[in-house]
């Protein structure tokens, strides 16, 4: 099954955001950054990111919003990482995303014998992270 991949337009912070997500999701994840200058674009600063991606356990695509384009604002949407890795890895991701962000609902065991939590990261994205079973 093909799953949709988020493509996020940041307000001039795409490089910082993608480097952060690479660090969160795995230092060996592939990071690719292309500038406006490389793509021959003149609708933003030459060093702005025209297309970037992190490929690893979690794939994300992003760019800096061009002049006149709106950057990301998210309400009513969470990026779900339910069961996407082992519990210890998911707990580490939760903590790393919370650094500089805001814990909305702490990662905790629920009455239905699963653990989950919600965090909004420093770039404004909201993540639902969890796993089945009790903590190990």
JSON list of C-alpha atoms in Angstrom, two decimals:
[
{"chain": "A", "resi": 1, "resn": "UNK", "atom": "CA", "xyz": [0.00, 0.00, 0.00]},
{"chain": "A", "resi": 2, "resn": "UNK", "atom": "CA", "xyz": [1.23, 3.47, -0.82]},
{"chain": "A", "resi": 3, "resn": "UNK", "atom": "CA", "xyz": [0.95, 5.96, 2.04]},
{"chain": "A", "resi": 4, "resn": "UNK", "atom": "CA", "xyz": [0.85, 9.72, 1.62]},
{"chain": "A", "resi": 5, "resn": "UNK", "atom": "CA", "xyz": [4.06, 11.52, 2.50]},
{"chain": "A", "resi": 6, "resn": "UNK", "atom": "CA", "xyz": [3.89, 14.97, 4.06]},
{"chain": "A", "resi": 7, "resn": "UNK", "atom": "CA", "xyz": [5.45, 17.77, 2.02]},
{"chain": "A", "resi": 8, "resn": "UNK", "atom": "CA", "xyz": [5.78, 20.74, 4.32]},
{"chain": "A", "resi": 9, "resn": "UNK", "atom": "CA", "xyz": [6.32, 24.36, 3.32]},
{"chain": "A", "resi": 10, "resn": "UNK", "atom": "CA", "xyz": [8.26, 26.11, 6.07]},
{"chain": "A", "resi": 11, "resn": "UNK", "atom": "CA", "xyz": [8.64, 29.88, 6.58]},
{"chain": "A", "resi": 12, "resn": "UNK", "atom": "CA", "xyz": [12.36, 29.93, 5.80]},
{"chain": "A", "resi": 13, "resn": "UNK", "atom": "CA", "xyz": [13.27, 27.18, 8.28]},
{"chain": "A", "resi": 14, "resn": "UNK", "atom": "CA", "xyz": [13.25, 24.11, 6.03]},
{"chain": "A", "resi": 15, "resn": "UNK", "atom": "CA", "xyz": [17.00, 23.46, 6.33]},
{"chain": "A", "resi": 16, "resn": "UNK", "atom": "CA", "xyz": [16.89, 23.69, 10.13]},
{"chain": "A", "resi": 17, "resn": "UNK", "atom": "CA", "xyz": [13.74, 21.56, 10.32]},
{"chain": "A", "resi": 18, "resn": "UNK", "atom": "CA", "xyz": [15.01, 18.80, 8.04]},
{"chain": "A", "resi": 19, "resn": "UNK", "atom": "CA", "xyz": [18.36, 18.67, 9.84]},
{"chain": "A", "resi": 20, "resn": "UNK", "atom": "CA", "xyz": [16.45, 18.40, 13.13]},
{"chain": "A", "resi": 21, "resn": "UNK", "atom": "CA", "xyz": [14.22, 15.59, 11.83]},
{"chain": "A", "resi": 22, "resn": "UNK", "atom": "CA", "xyz": [17.26, 13.74, 10.52]},
{"chain": "A", "resi": 23, "resn": "UNK", "atom": "CA", "xyz": [18.79, 13.92, 14.01]},
{"chain": "A", "resi": 24, "resn": "UNK", "atom": "CA", "xyz": [15.51, 12.84, 15.64]},
{"chain": "A", "resi": 25, "resn": "UNK", "atom": "CA", "xyz": [14.80, 9.89, 13.36]},
{"chain": "A", "resi": 26, "resn": "UNK", "atom": "CA", "xyz": [18.31, 8.64, 12.82]},
{"chain": "A", "resi": 27, "resn": "UNK", "atom": "CA", "xyz": [21.66, 10.21, 12.12]},
{"chain": "A", "resi": 28, "resn": "UNK", "atom": "CA", "xyz": [22.20, 7.76, 9.27]},
{"chain": "A", "resi": 29, "resn": "UNK", "atom": "CA", "xyz": [19.01, 8.86, 7.54]},
{"chain": "A", "resi": 30, "resn": "UNK", "atom": "CA", "xyz": [19.62, 10.39, 4.12]},
{"chain": "A", "resi": 31, "resn": "UNK", "atom": "CA", "xyz": [19.32, 14.18, 4.00]},
{"chain": "A", "resi": 32, "resn": "UNK", "atom": "CA", "xyz": [18.97, 15.87, 0.60]},
{"chain": "A", "resi": 33, "resn": "UNK", "atom": "CA", "xyz": [18.76, 19.65, 0.26]},
{"chain": "A", "resi": 34, "resn": "UNK", "atom": "CA", "xyz": [18.43, 21.66, -2.97]},
{"chain": "A", "resi": 35, "resn": "UNK", "atom": "CA", "xyz": [18.44, 25.45, -2.93]},
{"chain": "A", "resi": 36, "resn": "UNK", "atom": "CA", "xyz": [16.42, 27.90, -4.97]},
{"chain": "A", "resi": 37, "resn": "UNK", "atom": "CA", "xyz": [19.66, 28.86, -6.70]},
{"chain": "A", "resi": 38, "resn": "UNK", "atom": "CA", "xyz": [20.35, 25.24, -7.71]},
{"chain": "A", "resi": 39, "resn": "UNK", "atom": "CA", "xyz": [16.88, 25.03, -9.25]},
{"chain": "A", "resi": 40, "resn": "UNK", "atom": "CA", "xyz": [17.23, 28.38, -11.02]},
{"chain": "A", "resi": 41, "resn": "UNK", "atom": "CA", "xyz": [14.40, 29.89, -8.98]},
{"chain": "A", "resi": 42, "resn": "UNK", "atom": "CA", "xyz": [14.18, 33.59, -8.22]},
{"chain": "A", "resi": 43, "resn": "UNK", "atom": "CA", "xyz": [10.98, 33.59, -6.14]},
{"chain": "A", "resi": 44, "resn": "UNK", "atom": "CA", "xyz": [12.88, 33.41, -2.86]},
{"chain": "A", "resi": 45, "resn": "UNK", "atom": "CA", "xyz": [16.37, 33.78, -1.39]},
{"chain": "A", "resi": 46, "resn": "UNK", "atom": "CA", "xyz": [19.07, 31.90, -3.32]},
{"chain": "A", "resi": 47, "resn": "UNK", "atom": "CA", "xyz": [20.03, 29.84, -0.25]},
{"chain": "A", "resi": 48, "resn": "UNK", "atom": "CA", "xyz": [16.41, 28.93, 0.63]},
{"chain": "A", "resi": 49, "resn": "UNK", "atom": "CA", "xyz": [15.46, 25.27, 0.27]},
{"chain": "A", "resi": 50, "resn": "UNK", "atom": "CA", "xyz": [13.50, 24.62, -2.94]},
{"chain": "A", "resi": 51, "resn": "UNK", "atom": "CA", "xyz": [13.25, 20.88, -2.26]},
{"chain": "A", "resi": 52, "resn": "UNK", "atom": "CA", "xyz": [14.49, 18.83, 0.64]},
{"chain": "A", "resi": 53, "resn": "UNK", "atom": "CA", "xyz": [13.94, 15.42, 2.11]},
{"chain": "A", "resi": 54, "resn": "UNK", "atom": "CA", "xyz": [14.87, 13.11, 4.93]},
{"chain": "A", "resi": 55, "resn": "UNK", "atom": "CA", "xyz": [14.75, 9.42, 4.07]},
{"chain": "A", "resi": 56, "resn": "UNK", "atom": "CA", "xyz": [15.08, 6.89, 6.82]},
{"chain": "A", "resi": 57, "resn": "UNK", "atom": "CA", "xyz": [12.77, 5.26, 9.32]},
{"chain": "A", "resi": 58, "resn": "UNK", "atom": "CA", "xyz": [10.51, 8.31, 8.79]},
{"chain": "A", "resi": 59, "resn": "UNK", "atom": "CA", "xyz": [10.40, 10.07, 5.41]},
{"chain": "A", "resi": 60, "resn": "UNK", "atom": "CA", "xyz": [9.64, 13.79, 5.23]},
{"chain": "A", "resi": 61, "resn": "UNK", "atom": "CA", "xyz": [9.72, 16.24, 2.35]},
{"chain": "A", "resi": 62, "resn": "UNK", "atom": "CA", "xyz": [9.92, 20.00, 2.78]},
{"chain": "A", "resi": 63, "resn": "UNK", "atom": "CA", "xyz": [10.80, 23.32, 1.22]},
{"chain": "A", "resi": 64, "resn": "UNK", "atom": "CA", "xyz": [10.85, 26.97, 2.15]},
{"chain": "A", "resi": 65, "resn": "UNK", "atom": "CA", "xyz": [7.66, 28.70, 1.06]},
{"chain": "A", "resi": 66, "resn": "UNK", "atom": "CA", "xyz": [8.25, 30.89, -1.98]},
{"chain": "A", "resi": 67, "resn": "UNK", "atom": "CA", "xyz": [7.30, 34.56, -2.07]},
{"chain": "A", "resi": 68, "resn": "UNK", "atom": "CA", "xyz": [3.53, 34.76, -1.92]},
{"chain": "A", "resi": 69, "resn": "UNK", "atom": "CA", "xyz": [3.13, 31.14, -0.76]},
{"chain": "A", "resi": 70, "resn": "UNK", "atom": "CA", "xyz": [1.75, 30.33, 2.66]},
{"chain": "A", "resi": 71, "resn": "UNK", "atom": "CA", "xyz": [3.86, 28.29, 5.05]},
{"chain": "A", "resi": 72, "resn": "UNK", "atom": "CA", "xyz": [2.58, 25.46, 7.20]},
{"chain": "A", "resi": 73, "resn": "UNK", "atom": "CA", "xyz": [-0.02, 26.04, 9.90]},
{"chain": "A", "resi": 74, "resn": "UNK", "atom": "CA", "xyz": [-1.55, 22.88, 11.23]},
{"chain": "A", "resi": 75, "resn": "UNK", "atom": "CA", "xyz": [-4.77, 22.38, 13.17]},
{"chain": "A", "resi": 76, "resn": "UNK", "atom": "CA", "xyz": [-6.80, 19.22, 13.37]},
{"chain": "A", "resi": 77, "resn": "UNK", "atom": "CA", "xyz": [-4.02, 17.03, 11.97]},
{"chain": "A", "resi": 78, "resn": "UNK", "atom": "CA", "xyz": [-1.42, 14.81, 13.61]},
{"chain": "A", "resi": 79, "resn": "UNK", "atom": "CA", "xyz": [1.43, 12.93, 11.99]},
{"chain": "A", "resi": 80, "resn": "UNK", "atom": "CA", "xyz": [1.01, 9.39, 13.31]},
{"chain": "A", "resi": 81, "resn": "UNK", "atom": "CA", "xyz": [3.92, 7.16, 14.26]},
{"chain": "A", "resi": 82, "resn": "UNK", "atom": "CA", "xyz": [1.78, 4.49, 15.93]},
{"chain": "A", "resi": 83, "resn": "UNK", "atom": "CA", "xyz": [3.76, 1.25, 15.96]},
{"chain": "A", "resi": 84, "resn": "UNK", "atom": "CA", "xyz": [6.36, 2.66, 13.55]},
{"chain": "A", "resi": 85, "resn": "UNK", "atom": "CA", "xyz": [9.31, 1.34, 15.59]},
{"chain": "A", "resi": 86, "resn": "UNK", "atom": "CA", "xyz": [10.20, -0.47, 18.79]},
{"chain": "A", "resi": 87, "resn": "UNK", "atom": "CA", "xyz": [8.88, 1.12, 22.01]},
{"chain": "A", "resi": 88, "resn": "UNK", "atom": "CA", "xyz": [12.32, 2.37, 23.12]},
{"chain": "A", "resi": 89, "resn": "UNK", "atom": "CA", "xyz": [12.83, 4.09, 19.76]},
{"chain": "A", "resi": 90, "resn": "UNK", "atom": "CA", "xyz": [9.38, 5.66, 19.86]},
{"chain": "A", "resi": 91, "resn": "UNK", "atom": "CA", "xyz": [10.02, 6.98, 23.39]},
{"chain": "A", "resi": 92, "resn": "UNK", "atom": "CA", "xyz": [13.32, 8.51, 22.18]},
{"chain": "A", "resi": 93, "resn": "UNK", "atom": "CA", "xyz": [11.58, 10.12, 19.19]},
{"chain": "A", "resi": 94, "resn": "UNK", "atom": "CA", "xyz": [8.88, 11.53, 21.47]},
{"chain": "A", "resi": 95, "resn": "UNK", "atom": "CA", "xyz": [11.49, 13.08, 23.78]},
{"chain": "A", "resi": 96, "resn": "UNK", "atom": "CA", "xyz": [13.51, 14.51, 20.87]},
{"chain": "A", "resi": 97, "resn": "UNK", "atom": "CA", "xyz": [10.42, 16.03, 19.23]},
{"chain": "A", "resi": 98, "resn": "UNK", "atom": "CA", "xyz": [9.38, 17.53, 22.58]},
{"chain": "A", "resi": 99, "resn": "UNK", "atom": "CA", "xyz": [12.76, 19.27, 22.93]},
{"chain": "A", "resi": 100, "resn": "UNK", "atom": "CA", "xyz": [11.97, 22.90, 22.16]},
{"chain": "A", "resi": 101, "resn": "UNK", "atom": "CA", "xyz": [8.35, 21.97, 21.52]},
{"chain": "A", "resi": 102, "resn": "UNK", "atom": "CA", "xyz": [5.36, 21.20, 23.71]},
{"chain": "A", "resi": 103, "resn": "UNK", "atom": "CA", "xyz": [4.04, 17.95, 25.15]},
{"chain": "A", "resi": 104, "resn": "UNK", "atom": "CA", "xyz": [0.28, 17.99, 24.58]},
{"chain": "A", "resi": 105, "resn": "UNK", "atom": "CA", "xyz": [-0.41, 14.58, 26.16]},
{"chain": "A", "resi": 106, "resn": "UNK", "atom": "CA", "xyz": [2.50, 12.72, 27.73]},
{"chain": "A", "resi": 107, "resn": "UNK", "atom": "CA", "xyz": [3.50, 9.34, 26.31]},
{"chain": "A", "resi": 108, "resn": "UNK", "atom": "CA", "xyz": [1.84, 6.95, 28.73]},
{"chain": "A", "resi": 109, "resn": "UNK", "atom": "CA", "xyz": [0.17, 3.58, 29.11]},
{"chain": "A", "resi": 110, "resn": "UNK", "atom": "CA", "xyz": [-3.56, 3.67, 28.38]},
{"chain": "A", "resi": 111, "resn": "UNK", "atom": "CA", "xyz": [-6.37, 1.51, 29.76]},
{"chain": "A", "resi": 112, "resn": "UNK", "atom": "CA", "xyz": [-6.66, -0.33, 26.43]},
{"chain": "A", "resi": 113, "resn": "UNK", "atom": "CA", "xyz": [-3.14, -1.78, 26.91]},
{"chain": "A", "resi": 114, "resn": "UNK", "atom": "CA", "xyz": [-1.35, 0.53, 24.56]},
{"chain": "A", "resi": 115, "resn": "UNK", "atom": "CA", "xyz": [0.87, 3.53, 25.13]},
{"chain": "A", "resi": 116, "resn": "UNK", "atom": "CA", "xyz": [0.65, 6.78, 23.24]},
{"chain": "A", "resi": 117, "resn": "UNK", "atom": "CA", "xyz": [1.16, 10.50, 23.52]},
{"chain": "A", "resi": 118, "resn": "UNK", "atom": "CA", "xyz": [0.99, 13.71, 21.53]},
{"chain": "A", "resi": 119, "resn": "UNK", "atom": "CA", "xyz": [3.74, 16.28, 21.09]},
{"chain": "A", "resi": 120, "resn": "UNK", "atom": "CA", "xyz": [3.96, 19.50, 19.06]},
{"chain": "A", "resi": 121, "resn": "UNK", "atom": "CA", "xyz": [7.52, 20.04, 17.88]},
{"chain": "A", "resi": 122, "resn": "UNK", "atom": "CA", "xyz": [9.41, 23.33, 17.64]},
{"chain": "A", "resi": 123, "resn": "UNK", "atom": "CA", "xyz": [8.36, 23.71, 13.99]},
{"chain": "A", "resi": 124, "resn": "UNK", "atom": "CA", "xyz": [4.64, 23.47, 14.73]},
{"chain": "A", "resi": 125, "resn": "UNK", "atom": "CA", "xyz": [3.99, 19.88, 13.64]},
{"chain": "A", "resi": 126, "resn": "UNK", "atom": "CA", "xyz": [1.91, 17.67, 15.93]},
{"chain": "A", "resi": 127, "resn": "UNK", "atom": "CA", "xyz": [2.93, 14.03, 16.33]},
{"chain": "A", "resi": 128, "resn": "UNK", "atom": "CA", "xyz": [0.92, 11.08, 17.71]},
{"chain": "A", "resi": 129, "resn": "UNK", "atom": "CA", "xyz": [3.40, 8.46, 18.88]},
{"chain": "A", "resi": 130, "resn": "UNK", "atom": "CA", "xyz": [2.55, 5.11, 20.41]},
{"chain": "A", "resi": 131, "resn": "UNK", "atom": "CA", "xyz": [2.85, 1.36, 20.52]},
{"chain": "A", "resi": 132, "resn": "UNK", "atom": "CA", "xyz": [0.83, -1.68, 21.53]},
{"chain": "A", "resi": 133, "resn": "UNK", "atom": "CA", "xyz": [1.40, -3.35, 24.88]},
{"chain": "A", "resi": 134, "resn": "UNK", "atom": "CA", "xyz": [2.87, -2.10, 28.09]},
{"chain": "A", "resi": 135, "resn": "UNK", "atom": "CA", "xyz": [6.21, -0.39, 28.46]},
{"chain": "A", "resi": 136, "resn": "UNK", "atom": "CA", "xyz": [9.23, -2.65, 28.30]}
]
